[in-house]
Amino acid sequence: MYRPRLIYYNDSRHYSFYRYDPPMSAQQIRQPVDELLGTHVDLLSYGLASGQTFLHDTQVGLRWGEQMPSHNHGVMWWRAYENSCQAIEAGNDPLQIVVDRAHGKGLRIMCSLRMNDASSDSDGNYYMFGKLKRDQPEIMIGAEAAGDHPYAATCANFELEQVQQERLNVIEEVCGRYCADGLEMDPYVNVFFAPAKARELAPVMTSFVRRVRTLLDRIGQQRGEKLVLATRAHAVEEVNLEAGLDVRQWLKDGLLDLVIPVLPGGVLDVDMPIQWLVDSARATGVGVYPSLAGVPNDDRFHLAPMEMLRALATRLHKLGADGLYLHDL
């Protein structure tokens, strides 16, 4: 079973496409890879923009900002749009550049996909408003089914085949056409179903994850290699189950290669409750890579100093973690 030493997440926007005035050079586009060279990171998790719109030359979805009537949402959002457009028009597809650079430097790269989000056409932010919601707004959970949940109304309903198929199309594109080495599923807002019945629909989500595993296995077989399937999961098992995510079952069924326990808001917690994941993963050979967040629950620090991060890393290792997932440090 594949075991990276360290995983590093770059969301492709905040530390890349938002930062540079257009046009970005190839060197700037490659930076998410180049900044890791000489470190112990051997798996890059590279974000697919909003998860509904993309910075690469997608054939199955919408490109970031392509349907904005006017670019007045913020200069960094415009930068990402112009940088992506100008790179693609010049024949420099950003995702292909990053994947090829990673492979050329002996670094494995998986694409990180936000599996759902709360974007809609009512908030005026078309940068994150995807093709499926635009063309079939009825696939959203809706206000009545959402109840009091603040995000659920405009999230896509994973009970529906067209919602699942759209996600599979994106995954096939980035792992097939672009030759990424796998996928990280990011639950993001942690909504997949109407909240009142999410727990009972957990088998539906398990079936979907099995479809993702099958797809990656097919692509990997064609390339003669094993593609990685990773997922972020809330460190508290009950929170996952309330959203319809039976991560323990996914592990039992052998659907995952890596699991990344996280806490909301990037909170640093030396008592992150990962033992249930470690025990479940060990039985199936899955690697556990807790997120080494940088936000301490301590008003003396805005970001955790190195001493805190080392203490957390030591604690997680003693709990049985196989490595660490680094981001925003």
Short mmCIF file of C-alpha atoms in Angstrom, two decimals:
data_model
loop_
_atom_site.label_atom_id
_atom_site.label_comp_id
_atom_site.label_asym_id
_atom_site.label_seq_id
_atom_site.Cartn_x
_atom_site.Cartn_y
_atom_site.Cartn_z
CA MET A 1 0.00 0.00 0.00
CA TYR A 2 1.32 3.43 -0.96
CA ARG A 3 2.67 5.43 1.98
CA PRO A 4 3.82 9.01 1.38
CA ARG A 5 5.99 10.62 4.03
CA LEU A 6 4.29 14.02 3.92
CA ILE A 7 1.31 15.33 1.96
CA TYR A 8 1.13 19.04 1.12
CA TYR A 9 -2.06 20.78 0.01
CA ASN A 10 -1.99 23.76 -2.33
CA ASP A 11 -5.45 25.03 -3.26
CA SER A 12 -4.11 26.53 -6.55
CA ARG A 13 -5.76 29.88 -5.83
CA HIS A 14 -4.66 31.58 -2.60
CA TYR A 15 -0.97 30.73 -2.99
CA SER A 16 -0.86 30.75 -6.78
CA PHE A 17 -3.43 32.21 -9.19
CA TYR A 18 -4.66 34.94 -6.82
CA ARG A 19 -1.13 36.17 -6.16
CA TYR A 20 0.24 37.10 -9.57
CA ASP A 21 -0.76 39.82 -11.98
CA PRO A 22 -1.53 38.35 -15.39
CA PRO A 23 -0.08 36.84 -17.38
CA MET A 24 1.53 34.21 -15.16
CA SER A 25 4.76 32.75 -16.44
CA ALA A 26 5.25 29.00 -16.70
CA GLN A 27 7.68 29.31 -13.78
CA GLN A 28 4.95 30.88 -11.63
CA ILE A 29 2.42 28.22 -12.62
CA ARG A 30 4.94 25.52 -11.64
CA GLN A 31 5.60 27.10 -8.24
CA PRO A 32 3.30 24.73 -6.25
CA VAL A 33 5.67 21.94 -7.28
CA ASP A 34 8.97 23.80 -7.22
CA GLU A 35 8.50 25.13 -3.69
CA LEU A 36 8.40 21.53 -2.42
CA LEU A 37 11.60 20.36 -4.06
CA GLY A 38 14.26 19.44 -1.51
CA THR A 39 11.68 18.87 1.22
CA HIS A 40 10.32 15.57 2.56
CA VAL A 41 6.96 16.11 0.84
CA ASP A 42 6.38 13.34 -1.69
CA LEU A 43 2.67 13.80 -2.45
CA LEU A 44 1.18 17.11 -3.57
CA SER A 45 -2.56 17.58 -3.22
CA TYR A 46 -3.48 20.22 -5.80
CA GLY A 47 -6.83 21.96 -5.54
CA LEU A 48 -9.28 22.10 -8.43
CA ALA A 49 -10.28 25.73 -7.83
CA SER A 50 -13.83 25.95 -6.43
CA GLY A 51 -14.70 22.33 -7.20
CA GLN A 52 -17.55 23.55 -9.41
CA THR A 53 -15.52 25.81 -11.72
CA PHE A 54 -11.94 25.16 -12.74
CA LEU A 55 -8.66 26.82 -13.67
CA HIS A 56 -7.76 24.18 -16.25
CA ASP A 57 -9.17 23.77 -19.77
CA THR A 58 -12.06 21.61 -18.63
CA GLN A 59 -14.24 19.84 -21.17
CA VAL A 60 -16.81 18.65 -18.62
CA GLY A 61 -17.49 21.77 -16.56
CA LEU A 62 -17.05 25.54 -16.55
CA ARG A 63 -13.82 27.44 -16.34
CA TRP A 64 -13.33 29.87 -13.47
CA GLY A 65 -15.08 33.17 -14.27
CA GLU A 66 -16.17 32.30 -17.80
CA GLN A 67 -19.79 33.19 -17.08
CA MET A 68 -19.18 36.36 -15.06
CA PRO A 69 -21.16 39.23 -16.64
CA SER A 70 -18.59 41.67 -15.24
CA HIS A 71 -15.46 41.06 -13.19
CA ASN A 72 -16.31 43.19 -10.18
CA HIS A 73 -16.16 40.64 -7.36
CA GLY A 74 -12.60 41.35 -6.26
CA VAL A 75 -9.25 41.82 -7.94
CA MET A 76 -7.82 38.48 -6.83
CA TRP A 77 -10.77 36.66 -8.44
CA TRP A 78 -10.14 38.58 -11.67
CA ARG A 79 -6.43 37.72 -11.51
CA ALA A 80 -7.26 34.01 -11.36
CA TYR A 81 -9.62 34.37 -14.33
CA GLU A 82 -7.14 36.29 -16.49
CA ASN A 83 -4.22 34.10 -15.52
CA SER A 84 -6.13 30.95 -16.40
CA CYS A 85 -7.51 32.34 -19.67
CA GLN A 86 -4.21 33.73 -20.90
CA ALA A 87 -2.32 30.56 -20.03
CA ILE A 88 -4.83 28.32 -21.81
CA GLU A 89 -4.97 30.60 -24.86
CA ALA A 90 -1.18 30.41 -25.07
CA GLY A 91 -1.33 26.60 -25.02
CA ASN A 92 -0.15 26.33 -21.41
CA ASP A 93 -2.92 24.48 -19.60
CA PRO A 94 -2.12 25.16 -15.91
CA LEU A 95 -3.12 21.75 -14.59
CA GLN A 96 -1.10 19.96 -17.25
CA ILE A 97 1.93 22.10 -16.47
CA VAL A 98 1.69 21.31 -12.75
CA VAL A 99 1.12 17.57 -13.28
CA ASP A 100 3.98 17.29 -15.78
CA ARG A 101 6.31 19.28 -13.52
CA ALA A 102 5.49 17.06 -10.54
CA HIS A 103 6.12 13.90 -12.52
CA GLY A 104 9.32 15.32 -14.00
CA LYS A 105 10.62 15.95 -10.48
CA GLY A 106 9.60 12.56 -9.08
CA LEU A 107 6.70 13.99 -7.06
CA ARG A 108 3.31 12.33 -7.01
CA ILE A 109 0.28 14.58 -7.39
CA MET A 110 -3.38 14.01 -6.60
CA CYS A 111 -6.15 16.47 -7.40
CA SER A 112 -8.22 17.74 -4.49
CA LEU A 113 -11.90 18.15 -5.37
CA ARG A 114 -14.45 19.98 -3.26
CA MET A 115 -17.26 17.47 -3.53
CA ASN A 116 -20.08 19.94 -2.83
CA ASP A 117 -20.60 23.60 -2.06
CA ALA A 118 -23.29 26.18 -1.37
CA SER A 119 -22.91 28.37 -4.45
CA SER A 120 -25.97 29.56 -6.35
CA ASP A 121 -26.99 32.11 -8.96
CA SER A 122 -28.67 34.25 -6.29
CA ASP A 123 -25.48 35.51 -4.62
CA GLY A 124 -24.00 37.11 -7.74
CA ASN A 125 -20.76 35.13 -7.45
CA TYR A 126 -20.64 33.26 -10.72
CA TYR A 127 -16.97 32.47 -10.22
CA MET A 128 -18.03 29.45 -8.16
CA PHE A 129 -21.37 28.67 -9.83
CA GLY A 130 -21.04 25.38 -11.68
CA LYS A 131 -22.50 24.01 -14.91
CA LEU A 132 -24.83 21.41 -13.41
CA LYS A 133 -26.53 23.84 -11.03
CA ARG A 134 -26.82 26.38 -13.82
CA ASP A 135 -28.41 23.95 -16.28
CA GLN A 136 -30.43 21.87 -13.77
CA PRO A 137 -31.18 23.97 -10.67
CA GLU A 138 -33.62 21.31 -9.48
CA ILE A 139 -30.66 19.14 -8.42
CA MET A 140 -30.09 21.40 -5.42
CA ILE A 141 -31.41 20.24 -2.03
CA GLY A 142 -33.70 23.26 -1.70
CA ALA A 143 -34.78 25.48 1.18
CA GLU A 144 -37.62 23.28 2.41
CA ALA A 145 -35.49 20.14 2.68
CA ALA A 146 -32.56 22.12 4.09
CA GLY A 147 -34.46 23.16 7.22
CA ASP A 148 -32.28 25.24 9.51
CA HIS A 149 -28.98 24.11 8.01
CA PRO A 150 -27.18 27.25 6.79
CA TYR A 151 -25.56 25.68 3.72
CA ALA A 152 -27.76 22.84 2.56
CA ALA A 153 -30.32 24.63 0.37
CA THR A 154 -27.98 25.32 -2.55
CA CYS A 155 -25.84 22.19 -2.22
CA ALA A 156 -26.27 19.46 -4.81
CA ASN A 157 -28.27 16.41 -3.76
CA PHE A 158 -26.14 13.27 -4.03
CA GLU A 159 -29.23 11.07 -4.11
CA LEU A 160 -29.46 12.04 -7.78
CA GLU A 161 -27.61 10.13 -10.49
CA GLN A 162 -26.79 13.26 -12.50
CA VAL A 163 -25.04 14.77 -9.47
CA GLN A 164 -22.90 11.69 -8.94
CA GLN A 165 -22.15 11.34 -12.65
CA GLU A 166 -21.00 14.95 -12.93
CA ARG A 167 -18.48 14.39 -10.14
CA LEU A 168 -17.29 11.19 -11.81
CA ASN A 169 -16.82 13.09 -15.08
CA VAL A 170 -14.57 15.63 -13.37
CA ILE A 171 -12.55 12.87 -11.71
CA GLU A 172 -12.15 11.00 -14.98
CA GLU A 173 -10.97 14.18 -16.68
CA VAL A 174 -8.23 15.07 -14.20
CA CYS A 175 -7.01 11.53 -13.57
CA GLY A 176 -7.50 10.26 -17.12
CA ARG A 177 -6.87 13.16 -19.49
CA TYR A 178 -4.38 14.99 -17.22
CA CYS A 179 -2.79 11.86 -15.69
CA ALA A 180 -3.00 12.94 -12.05
CA ASP A 181 -1.96 10.16 -9.66
CA GLY A 182 -5.23 10.11 -7.79
CA LEU A 183 -7.94 12.09 -6.06
CA GLU A 184 -8.58 13.65 -2.68
CA MET A 185 -12.26 14.01 -1.81
CA ASP A 186 -12.82 17.21 0.16
CA PRO A 187 -16.23 17.23 1.93
CA TYR A 188 -15.88 21.04 2.28
CA VAL A 189 -19.31 22.14 3.63
CA ASN A 190 -20.03 18.53 4.74
CA VAL A 191 -23.47 18.45 3.08
CA PHE A 192 -24.52 15.79 0.57
CA PHE A 193 -28.18 15.17 1.38
CA ALA A 194 -31.15 16.83 3.02
CA PRO A 195 -29.94 17.04 6.65
CA ALA A 196 -32.97 15.30 8.16
CA LYS A 197 -32.30 12.06 6.28
CA ALA A 198 -28.55 12.25 5.68
CA ARG A 199 -27.67 9.53 8.18
CA GLU A 200 -30.01 6.98 6.64
CA LEU A 201 -28.61 7.76 3.19
CA ALA A 202 -25.05 6.81 4.14
CA PRO A 203 -25.24 3.65 1.94
CA VAL A 204 -25.89 5.91 -1.06
CA MET A 205 -22.67 7.79 -0.40
CA THR A 206 -20.78 4.55 0.18
CA SER A 207 -22.00 3.35 -3.20
CA PHE A 208 -20.77 6.56 -4.80
CA VAL A 209 -17.32 6.22 -3.21
CA ARG A 210 -17.21 2.68 -4.56
CA ARG A 211 -17.88 4.09 -8.04
CA VAL A 212 -14.98 6.51 -7.60
CA ARG A 213 -12.72 3.63 -6.53
CA THR A 214 -13.78 1.58 -9.56
CA LEU A 215 -13.14 4.51 -11.90
CA LEU A 216 -9.66 5.15 -10.50
CA ASP A 217 -8.84 1.45 -10.70
CA ARG A 218 -9.89 1.37 -14.36
CA ILE A 219 -7.79 4.42 -15.25
CA GLY A 220 -4.87 3.08 -13.26
CA GLN A 221 -5.07 -0.31 -14.97
CA GLN A 222 -4.87 1.41 -18.35
CA ARG A 223 -1.73 3.24 -17.18
CA GLY A 224 -0.26 0.22 -15.41
CA GLU A 225 -0.26 1.83 -11.98
CA LYS A 226 -2.34 2.20 -8.84
CA LEU A 227 -4.13 5.53 -8.42
CA VAL A 228 -4.63 6.95 -4.94
CA LEU A 229 -8.04 7.63 -3.42
CA ALA A 230 -7.86 9.83 -0.34
CA THR A 231 -10.53 11.60 1.65
CA ARG A 232 -10.64 14.25 4.29
CA ALA A 233 -12.86 13.21 7.19
CA HIS A 234 -13.96 14.97 10.34
CA ALA A 235 -11.91 13.70 13.27
CA VAL A 236 -15.17 13.09 15.18
CA GLU A 237 -16.88 10.06 13.66
CA GLU A 238 -20.39 11.17 14.64
CA VAL A 239 -20.04 14.37 12.58
CA ASN A 240 -19.31 12.28 9.48
CA LEU A 241 -22.28 10.00 10.11
CA GLU A 242 -24.63 12.96 10.56
CA ALA A 243 -23.67 14.03 7.04
CA GLY A 244 -24.15 10.53 5.60
CA LEU A 245 -20.44 9.71 5.42
CA ASP A 246 -19.73 6.27 6.85
CA VAL A 247 -15.95 6.48 6.68
CA ARG A 248 -15.51 3.39 8.82
CA GLN A 249 -17.48 1.39 6.22
CA TRP A 250 -15.38 2.84 3.39
CA LEU A 251 -12.29 1.59 5.19
CA LYS A 252 -13.83 -1.81 5.85
CA ASP A 253 -14.74 -2.16 2.17
CA GLY A 254 -11.22 -1.29 1.03
CA LEU A 255 -12.26 1.80 -0.90
CA LEU A 256 -9.59 4.19 0.37
CA ASP A 257 -5.81 4.42 0.33
CA LEU A 258 -5.37 7.45 2.57
CA VAL A 259 -7.61 9.19 5.11
CA ILE A 260 -7.02 12.70 6.41
CA PRO A 261 -8.71 13.57 9.72
CA VAL A 262 -9.42 17.29 10.07
CA LEU A 263 -11.07 19.72 12.46
CA PRO A 264 -13.18 22.64 11.17
CA GLY A 265 -11.46 25.98 10.77
CA GLY A 266 -7.99 24.50 10.83
CA VAL A 267 -7.93 24.37 14.62
CA LEU A 268 -4.80 22.90 16.17
CA ASP A 269 -5.73 20.33 18.83
CA VAL A 270 -3.27 17.92 20.43
CA ASP A 271 -6.25 15.81 21.49
CA MET A 272 -7.60 15.34 17.96
CA PRO A 273 -9.72 12.17 18.36
CA ILE A 274 -8.21 10.00 15.62
CA GLN A 275 -7.97 6.67 17.43
CA TRP A 276 -11.11 5.27 15.81
CA LEU A 277 -9.64 6.05 12.39
CA VAL A 278 -6.22 4.65 13.22
CA ASP A 279 -7.75 1.39 14.47
CA SER A 280 -10.10 1.05 11.49
CA ALA A 281 -7.43 1.95 8.94
CA ARG A 282 -4.80 -0.36 10.38
CA ALA A 283 -7.06 -3.36 9.78
CA THR A 284 -7.18 -2.60 6.05
CA GLY A 285 -3.73 -1.12 5.46
CA VAL A 286 -4.94 2.44 4.88
CA GLY A 287 -2.66 5.33 5.81
CA VAL A 288 -3.83 7.98 8.30
CA TYR A 289 -2.50 11.52 7.74
CA PRO A 290 -3.95 14.04 10.21
CA SER A 291 -4.07 17.65 9.13
CA LEU A 292 -1.35 19.65 10.84
CA ALA A 293 -3.34 22.85 11.16
CA GLY A 294 -1.79 26.15 12.08
CA VAL A 295 -4.56 27.88 14.06
CA PRO A 296 -4.17 27.33 17.82
CA ASN A 297 -6.99 27.67 20.30
CA ASP A 298 -4.87 30.25 22.10
CA ASP A 299 -5.36 34.01 21.78
CA ARG A 300 -1.63 34.61 22.29
CA PHE A 301 -0.91 33.38 18.75
CA HIS A 302 -2.51 34.03 15.36
CA LEU A 303 -0.69 31.04 13.92
CA ALA A 304 0.93 28.22 15.83
CA PRO A 305 4.68 28.61 16.39
CA MET A 306 6.97 25.80 15.34
CA GLU A 307 7.14 24.43 18.89
CA MET A 308 3.37 23.84 18.92
CA LEU A 309 3.46 22.20 15.50
CA ARG A 310 6.26 19.85 16.56
CA ALA A 311 4.39 18.94 19.73
CA LEU A 312 1.25 18.15 17.73
CA ALA A 313 3.20 16.10 15.20
CA THR A 314 4.80 14.09 18.00
CA ARG A 315 1.43 13.50 19.68
CA LEU A 316 -0.23 12.36 16.42
CA HIS A 317 2.64 10.01 15.70
CA LYS A 318 2.23 8.40 19.13
CA LEU A 319 -1.48 7.93 18.38
CA GLY A 320 -0.56 5.90 15.30
CA ALA A 321 -0.63 8.39 12.44
CA ASP A 322 1.38 7.29 9.39
CA GLY A 323 2.37 10.83 8.44
CA LEU A 324 1.05 14.38 8.24
CA TYR A 325 -1.05 16.49 5.90
CA LEU A 326 0.35 20.01 5.67
CA HIS A 327 -1.42 23.12 4.45
CA ASP A 328 -1.59 26.87 4.95
CA LEU A 329 1.57 26.92 7.04
#
